[in-house]
């Protein structure tokens, strides 16, 4: 048996298995080459030039300052707003008075934003009630005022 090759079955009964792992090194090489190609060609691509139309002497739209509804810790509400004369006013109101004020204000200034500034100890339910009342009155732009850190 000196010249005959030894079969794998004679070596302890173990046979060779096919390799189940995928060799990813060639894929990584291809991806790196593509990355280099894109990095080199990206600055060469010229952005398209667009000729935009010009606008005449259009006056910028004036935006009305927001109406600020302050909800204090004790539950009272005050409303701060600019009157049509330009003076800043602040009035303490009940919920019913607030509803009437917002309805009349929205009739005169339909796009005026309303901002709610609530004390941090005020219940979430009270703020959400005011927000839902504002939405029911047709206020399109409602926001919350917070203190930045």
Coordinates of N, CA and C in Angstrom, one line a residue:
X1 N 0.8 -1.2 0.0 CA 0.0 0.0 0.0 C 0.8 1.2 0.0
X2 N 2.1 1.1 -0.3 CA 3.0 2.2 -0.3 C 2.7 3.3 -1.3
X3 N 2.2 2.9 -2.5 CA 2.0 3.8 -3.5 C 0.6 4.3 -3.7
X4 N -0.3 3.8 -2.9 CA -1.7 4.1 -3.1 C -2.1 5.3 -2.2
X5 N -2.9 6.2 -2.7 CA -3.3 7.3 -1.9 C -4.3 6.9 -0.8
X6 N -4.3 7.6 0.3 CA -5.1 7.2 1.4 C -6.4 7.9 1.2
X7 N -7.5 7.2 1.3 CA -8.8 7.8 1.2 C -9.2 8.4 2.5
X8 N -10.1 9.4 2.4 CA -10.6 10.1 3.6 C -11.4 9.2 4.5
X9 N -12.0 8.2 3.9 CA -12.8 7.3 4.7 C -11.9 6.4 5.6
X10 N -10.6 6.3 5.2 CA -9.7 5.5 6.0 C -9.1 6.3 7.1
X11 N -9.2 7.6 7.1 CA -8.6 8.5 8.1 C -9.6 8.7 9.3
X12 N -10.0 7.8 9.9 CA -10.9 7.9 11.1 C -12.3 8.1 10.7
X13 N -12.7 7.9 9.5 CA -14.1 8.0 9.2 C -14.6 9.4 8.9
X14 N -13.7 10.4 9.0 CA -14.2 11.8 8.8 C -14.1 12.2 7.3
X15 N -15.1 12.7 6.8 CA -15.1 13.2 5.4 C -15.0 14.7 5.4
X16 N -14.5 15.2 4.3 CA -14.4 16.7 4.1 C -15.8 17.3 3.8
X17 N -16.1 18.4 4.5 CA -17.3 19.0 4.3 C -17.1 20.3 3.4
X18 N -18.2 20.6 2.7 CA -18.1 21.9 1.9 C -18.1 23.1 2.8
X19 N -17.4 24.1 2.4 CA -17.3 25.3 3.2 C -18.6 26.0 3.2
X20 N -19.2 26.3 4.3 CA -20.5 26.9 4.3 C -20.5 28.4 4.5
X21 N -19.3 29.0 4.9 CA -19.2 30.4 5.0 C -19.0 31.1 3.7
X22 N -19.5 32.3 3.6 CA -19.4 33.1 2.4 C -18.1 34.0 2.6
X23 N -17.3 34.1 1.6 CA -16.1 34.9 1.7 C -16.5 36.3 1.3
X24 N -16.5 37.2 2.3 CA -17.0 38.6 2.0 C -15.9 39.6 1.7
X25 N -14.7 39.2 1.7 CA -13.5 40.0 1.4 C -13.6 40.6 0.0
X26 N -13.9 39.8 -1.0 CA -14.0 40.4 -2.4 C -15.2 41.4 -2.5
X27 N -16.3 41.2 -1.8 CA -17.4 42.1 -1.8 C -17.0 43.5 -1.1
X28 N -16.2 43.4 -0.1 CA -15.7 44.6 0.6 C -14.8 45.4 -0.3
X29 N -13.9 44.6 -1.1 CA -13.0 45.3 -2.0 C -13.8 46.0 -3.1
X30 N -14.8 45.4 -3.6 CA -15.6 46.0 -4.7 C -16.3 47.2 -4.1
X31 N -16.9 47.2 -2.9 CA -17.6 48.3 -2.3 C -16.6 49.5 -2.1
X32 N -15.4 49.2 -1.7 CA -14.4 50.3 -1.4 C -14.0 50.9 -2.8
X33 N -13.9 50.1 -3.8 CA -13.6 50.7 -5.1 C -14.7 51.6 -5.6
X34 N -16.0 51.1 -5.4 CA -17.1 51.9 -5.8 C -17.2 53.2 -5.0
X35 N -16.9 53.1 -3.7 CA -16.9 54.3 -2.9 C -15.9 55.3 -3.4
X36 N -14.7 54.9 -3.7 CA -13.7 55.8 -4.2 C -14.1 56.4 -5.6
X37 N -14.7 55.6 -6.4 CA -15.2 56.1 -7.7 C -16.2 57.2 -7.5
X38 N -17.2 57.0 -6.6 CA -18.2 58.0 -6.3 C -17.7 59.2 -5.7
X39 N -16.7 59.1 -4.8 CA -16.1 60.2 -4.2 C -15.3 61.1 -5.2
X40 N -14.7 60.5 -6.2 CA -14.0 61.2 -7.2 C -14.9 61.9 -8.2
X41 N -16.0 61.2 -8.6 CA -16.9 61.8 -9.6 C -17.9 62.7 -9.0
X42 N -18.2 62.7 -7.8 CA -19.3 63.5 -7.2 C -19.0 65.0 -7.4
X43 N -17.7 65.5 -7.1 CA -17.5 66.9 -7.4 C -17.5 67.3 -8.8
X44 N -17.4 66.4 -9.7 CA -17.4 66.7 -11.1 C -18.8 67.0 -11.7
X45 N -19.8 66.5 -11.0 CA -21.2 66.7 -11.5 C -21.6 68.1 -11.3
X46 N -21.9 68.8 -12.3 CA -22.3 70.2 -12.2 C -23.7 70.3 -11.9
X47 N -24.1 71.2 -10.9 CA -25.5 71.3 -10.6 C -26.2 72.1 -11.7
X48 N -27.4 71.8 -11.9 CA -28.2 72.4 -13.0 C -28.5 73.9 -12.6
X49 N -28.5 74.7 -13.6 CA -28.7 76.1 -13.3 C -30.2 76.4 -13.7
X50 N -30.9 77.0 -12.8 CA -32.3 77.3 -12.9 C -32.5 78.8 -12.9
X51 N -33.2 79.3 -13.9 CA -33.5 80.7 -14.0 C -34.9 80.9 -13.3
X52 N -34.9 81.5 -12.1 CA -36.1 81.7 -11.4 C -36.7 83.0 -11.8
X53 N -38.1 83.0 -11.8 CA -38.7 84.3 -12.2 C -38.6 85.3 -11.1
X54 N -38.6 86.6 -11.5 CA -38.4 87.7 -10.5 C -39.8 88.2 -10.1
X55 N -39.9 88.8 -8.9 CA -41.2 89.3 -8.4 C -41.1 90.8 -8.4
X56 N -42.2 91.4 -8.7 CA -42.2 92.9 -8.7 C -42.1 93.4 -7.3
X57 N -42.6 94.6 -7.1 CA -42.5 95.2 -5.8 C -43.6 94.7 -4.9
X58 N -43.5 93.5 -4.4 CA -44.5 92.9 -3.6 C -44.2 93.3 -2.1
X59 N -45.2 93.7 -1.4 CA -45.1 94.1 0.0 C -45.1 92.8 0.8
X60 N -44.2 92.7 1.8 CA -44.3 91.5 2.6 C -45.6 91.6 3.5
X61 N -46.1 90.4 3.7 CA -47.3 90.3 4.5 C -47.0 90.6 6.0
X62 N -47.9 91.4 6.6 CA -47.7 91.6 8.0 C -48.3 90.5 8.8
X63 N -47.6 90.0 9.8 CA -48.2 89.0 10.6 C -48.6 89.6 11.9
X64 N -49.8 89.3 12.3 CA -50.3 89.8 13.6 C -49.6 89.1 14.7
X65 N -49.3 89.8 15.8 CA -48.6 89.2 17.0 C -49.7 88.2 17.6
X66 N -49.2 87.2 18.2 CA -50.1 86.2 18.8 C -50.9 86.7 20.0
X67 N -52.0 86.1 20.2 CA -52.8 86.3 21.4 C -52.2 85.3 22.4
X68 N -51.8 85.7 23.6 CA -51.2 84.8 24.6 C -52.2 84.6 25.7
X69 N -52.6 83.4 26.0 CA -53.5 83.0 27.1 C -52.6 82.5 28.2
X70 N -52.6 83.2 29.3 CA -51.8 82.8 30.5 C -52.8 82.0 31.4
X71 N -52.4 80.8 31.8 CA -53.1 80.0 32.8 C -52.3 79.9 34.0
X72 N -52.7 80.5 35.1 CA -51.9 80.6 36.3 C -52.2 79.4 37.1
X73 N -51.3 79.2 38.2 CA -51.4 78.1 39.0 C -52.7 77.9 39.8
X74 N -53.3 79.0 40.1 CA -54.6 79.0 40.8 C -55.8 78.7 39.8
X75 N -55.5 78.6 38.5 CA -56.6 78.3 37.6 C -57.2 79.5 36.9
X76 N -56.8 80.8 37.3 CA -57.3 82.0 36.6 C -56.6 82.1 35.3
X77 N -57.3 82.8 34.3 CA -56.7 83.0 33.0 C -56.7 84.5 32.7
X78 N -55.6 84.9 32.0 CA -55.5 86.2 31.5 C -55.1 86.1 30.1
X79 N -55.5 87.1 29.3 CA -55.3 87.1 27.9 C -54.5 88.4 27.6
X80 N -53.4 88.2 26.9 CA -52.5 89.4 26.5 C -52.6 89.4 25.0
X81 N -52.9 90.6 24.4 CA -53.0 90.8 23.0 C -52.8 92.2 22.6
X82 N -52.6 92.5 21.3 CA -52.5 93.8 20.8 C -53.8 94.2 20.2
X83 N -54.3 95.4 20.7 CA -55.5 95.8 20.1 C -55.3 96.4 18.7
X84 N -56.4 96.7 18.0 CA -56.3 97.2 16.7 C -55.6 98.5 16.6
X85 N -55.6 99.3 17.7 CA -54.9 100.5 17.8 C -53.4 100.3 18.0
X86 N -53.0 99.1 18.3 CA -51.5 98.8 18.5 C -51.1 98.8 19.9
X87 N -52.0 99.0 20.9 CA -51.6 99.0 22.3 C -51.7 97.6 22.8
X88 N -50.7 97.2 23.6 CA -50.8 95.8 24.3 C -51.7 95.9 25.5
X89 N -52.6 94.9 25.5 CA -53.6 94.9 26.6 C -53.6 93.5 27.2
X90 N -53.9 93.5 28.5 CA -54.0 92.2 29.3 C -55.2 92.2 30.1
X91 N -56.1 91.3 29.9 CA -57.4 91.2 30.6 C -57.5 89.8 31.3
X92 N -58.0 89.8 32.5 CA -58.3 88.6 33.2 C -59.7 88.2 32.8
X93 N -59.8 86.9 32.4 CA -61.1 86.4 31.9 C -61.5 85.1 32.5
X94 N -62.8 84.8 32.5 CA -63.3 83.5 32.8 C -63.3 82.6 31.6
X95 N -63.6 81.4 31.7 CA -63.7 80.5 30.5 C -64.7 81.0 29.5
X96 N -65.9 81.4 30.0 CA -67.0 81.8 29.1 C -66.6 83.1 28.4
X97 N -65.9 84.0 29.2 CA -65.5 85.3 28.5 C -64.4 85.0 27.5
X98 N -63.5 84.0 27.8 CA -62.5 83.7 26.9 C -63.1 83.2 25.6
X99 N -64.1 82.3 25.7 CA -64.7 81.8 24.5 C -65.3 82.9 23.6
X100 N -66.0 83.9 24.3 CA -66.5 85.0 23.5 C -65.4 85.9 22.9
X101 N -64.4 86.1 23.6 CA -63.2 86.9 23.1 C -62.6 86.3 21.9
X102 N -62.4 84.9 22.0 CA -61.7 84.2 20.9 C -62.6 84.2 19.7
X103 N -63.9 84.1 19.9 CA -64.8 84.1 18.7 C -64.8 85.4 18.0
X104 N -64.8 86.5 18.8 CA -64.8 87.8 18.2 C -63.5 88.1 17.5
X105 N -62.4 87.7 18.2 CA -61.1 87.9 17.7 C -60.8 87.2 16.4
X106 N -61.3 85.9 16.3 CA -61.2 85.1 15.1 C -62.0 85.7 13.9
X107 N -63.1 86.3 14.3 CA -63.9 87.0 13.2 C -63.2 88.1 12.6
X108 N -62.4 88.9 13.4 CA -61.7 90.1 12.9 C -60.3 89.7 12.3
X109 N -59.7 88.7 13.0 CA -58.3 88.3 12.5 C -58.3 86.8 12.4
X110 N -58.7 86.2 11.3 CA -58.8 84.7 11.2 C -57.5 84.0 11.3
X111 N -56.4 84.6 10.9 CA -55.1 83.9 10.8 C -54.2 84.2 12.0
X112 N -54.7 84.9 13.0 CA -53.9 85.2 14.1 C -53.6 84.0 15.0
X113 N -52.4 83.8 15.3 CA -52.0 82.6 16.2 C -52.4 82.9 17.6
X114 N -52.6 81.8 18.3 CA -52.9 81.9 19.8 C -51.9 81.0 20.5
X115 N -51.3 81.5 21.5 CA -50.3 80.8 22.3 C -50.7 80.6 23.7
X116 N -50.6 79.4 24.2 CA -51.0 79.1 25.6 C -49.8 79.1 26.5
X117 N -49.7 79.9 27.5 CA -48.6 79.9 28.4 C -49.2 79.5 29.8
X118 N -48.9 78.2 30.2 CA -49.5 77.7 31.4 C -48.4 77.5 32.4
X119 N -48.7 77.8 33.7 CA -47.8 77.5 34.8 C -47.5 76.0 34.8
X120 N -46.3 75.6 35.2 CA -45.9 74.2 35.1 C -46.7 73.4 36.2
X121 N -47.3 74.0 37.1 CA -48.1 73.3 38.1 C -49.5 73.1 37.7
X122 N -49.9 73.7 36.6 CA -51.3 73.5 36.1 C -51.5 72.1 35.6
X123 N -52.7 71.6 35.8 CA -53.0 70.2 35.4 C -53.0 70.2 33.8
X124 N -52.6 69.1 33.3 CA -52.6 68.9 31.8 C -54.0 69.0 31.3
X125 N -55.0 68.5 32.0 CA -56.3 68.6 31.6 C -56.8 70.0 31.3
X126 N -56.4 70.9 32.1 CA -56.8 72.3 32.0 C -56.3 72.9 30.7
X127 N -55.0 72.6 30.4 CA -54.4 73.1 29.1 C -55.1 72.5 27.9
X128 N -55.3 71.2 28.0 CA -56.0 70.5 26.8 C -57.4 71.0 26.6
X129 N -58.1 71.3 27.7 CA -59.4 71.9 27.6 C -59.4 73.2 26.8
X130 N -58.5 74.1 27.2 CA -58.4 75.3 26.5 C -58.0 75.1 25.0
X131 N -57.1 74.2 24.8 CA -56.7 73.9 23.4 C -57.9 73.4 22.6
X132 N -58.6 72.5 23.1 CA -59.8 71.9 22.4 C -60.9 73.0 22.2
X133 N -61.0 73.9 23.1 CA -62.0 75.0 23.0 C -61.5 76.0 21.8
X134 N -60.2 76.2 21.8 CA -59.7 77.1 20.7 C -59.9 76.4 19.3
X135 N -59.7 75.1 19.2 CA -59.9 74.4 18.0 C -61.4 74.4 17.6
X136 N -62.2 74.3 18.6 CA -63.7 74.3 18.3 C -64.1 75.7 17.9
X137 N -63.4 76.8 18.3 CA -63.8 78.1 17.9 C -63.2 78.5 16.5
X138 N -62.4 77.6 15.9 CA -61.9 77.8 14.6 C -60.5 78.4 14.5
X139 N -59.8 78.3 15.6 CA -58.4 78.8 15.6 C -57.5 77.8 14.9
X140 N -56.8 78.3 13.9 CA -56.0 77.3 13.1 C -54.6 77.2 13.6
X141 N -54.1 78.2 14.3 CA -52.7 78.1 14.7 C -52.7 78.3 16.3
X142 N -52.5 77.1 16.9 CA -52.4 77.1 18.4 C -51.0 76.6 18.8
X143 N -50.4 77.3 19.7 CA -49.1 76.8 20.2 C -49.0 76.9 21.7
X144 N -47.9 76.3 22.2 CA -47.6 76.3 23.6 C -46.3 77.1 23.9
X145 N -46.4 77.9 24.9 CA -45.2 78.7 25.2 C -44.4 78.0 26.3
X146 N -43.1 77.8 26.1 CA -42.3 77.1 27.1 C -41.1 78.0 27.4
X147 N -40.4 77.7 28.5 CA -39.2 78.4 28.8 C -38.0 77.6 28.4
X148 N -37.1 78.2 27.6 CA -35.9 77.5 27.2 C -35.0 77.4 28.3
X149 N -34.2 76.3 28.3 CA -33.3 76.0 29.4 C -32.0 76.8 29.2

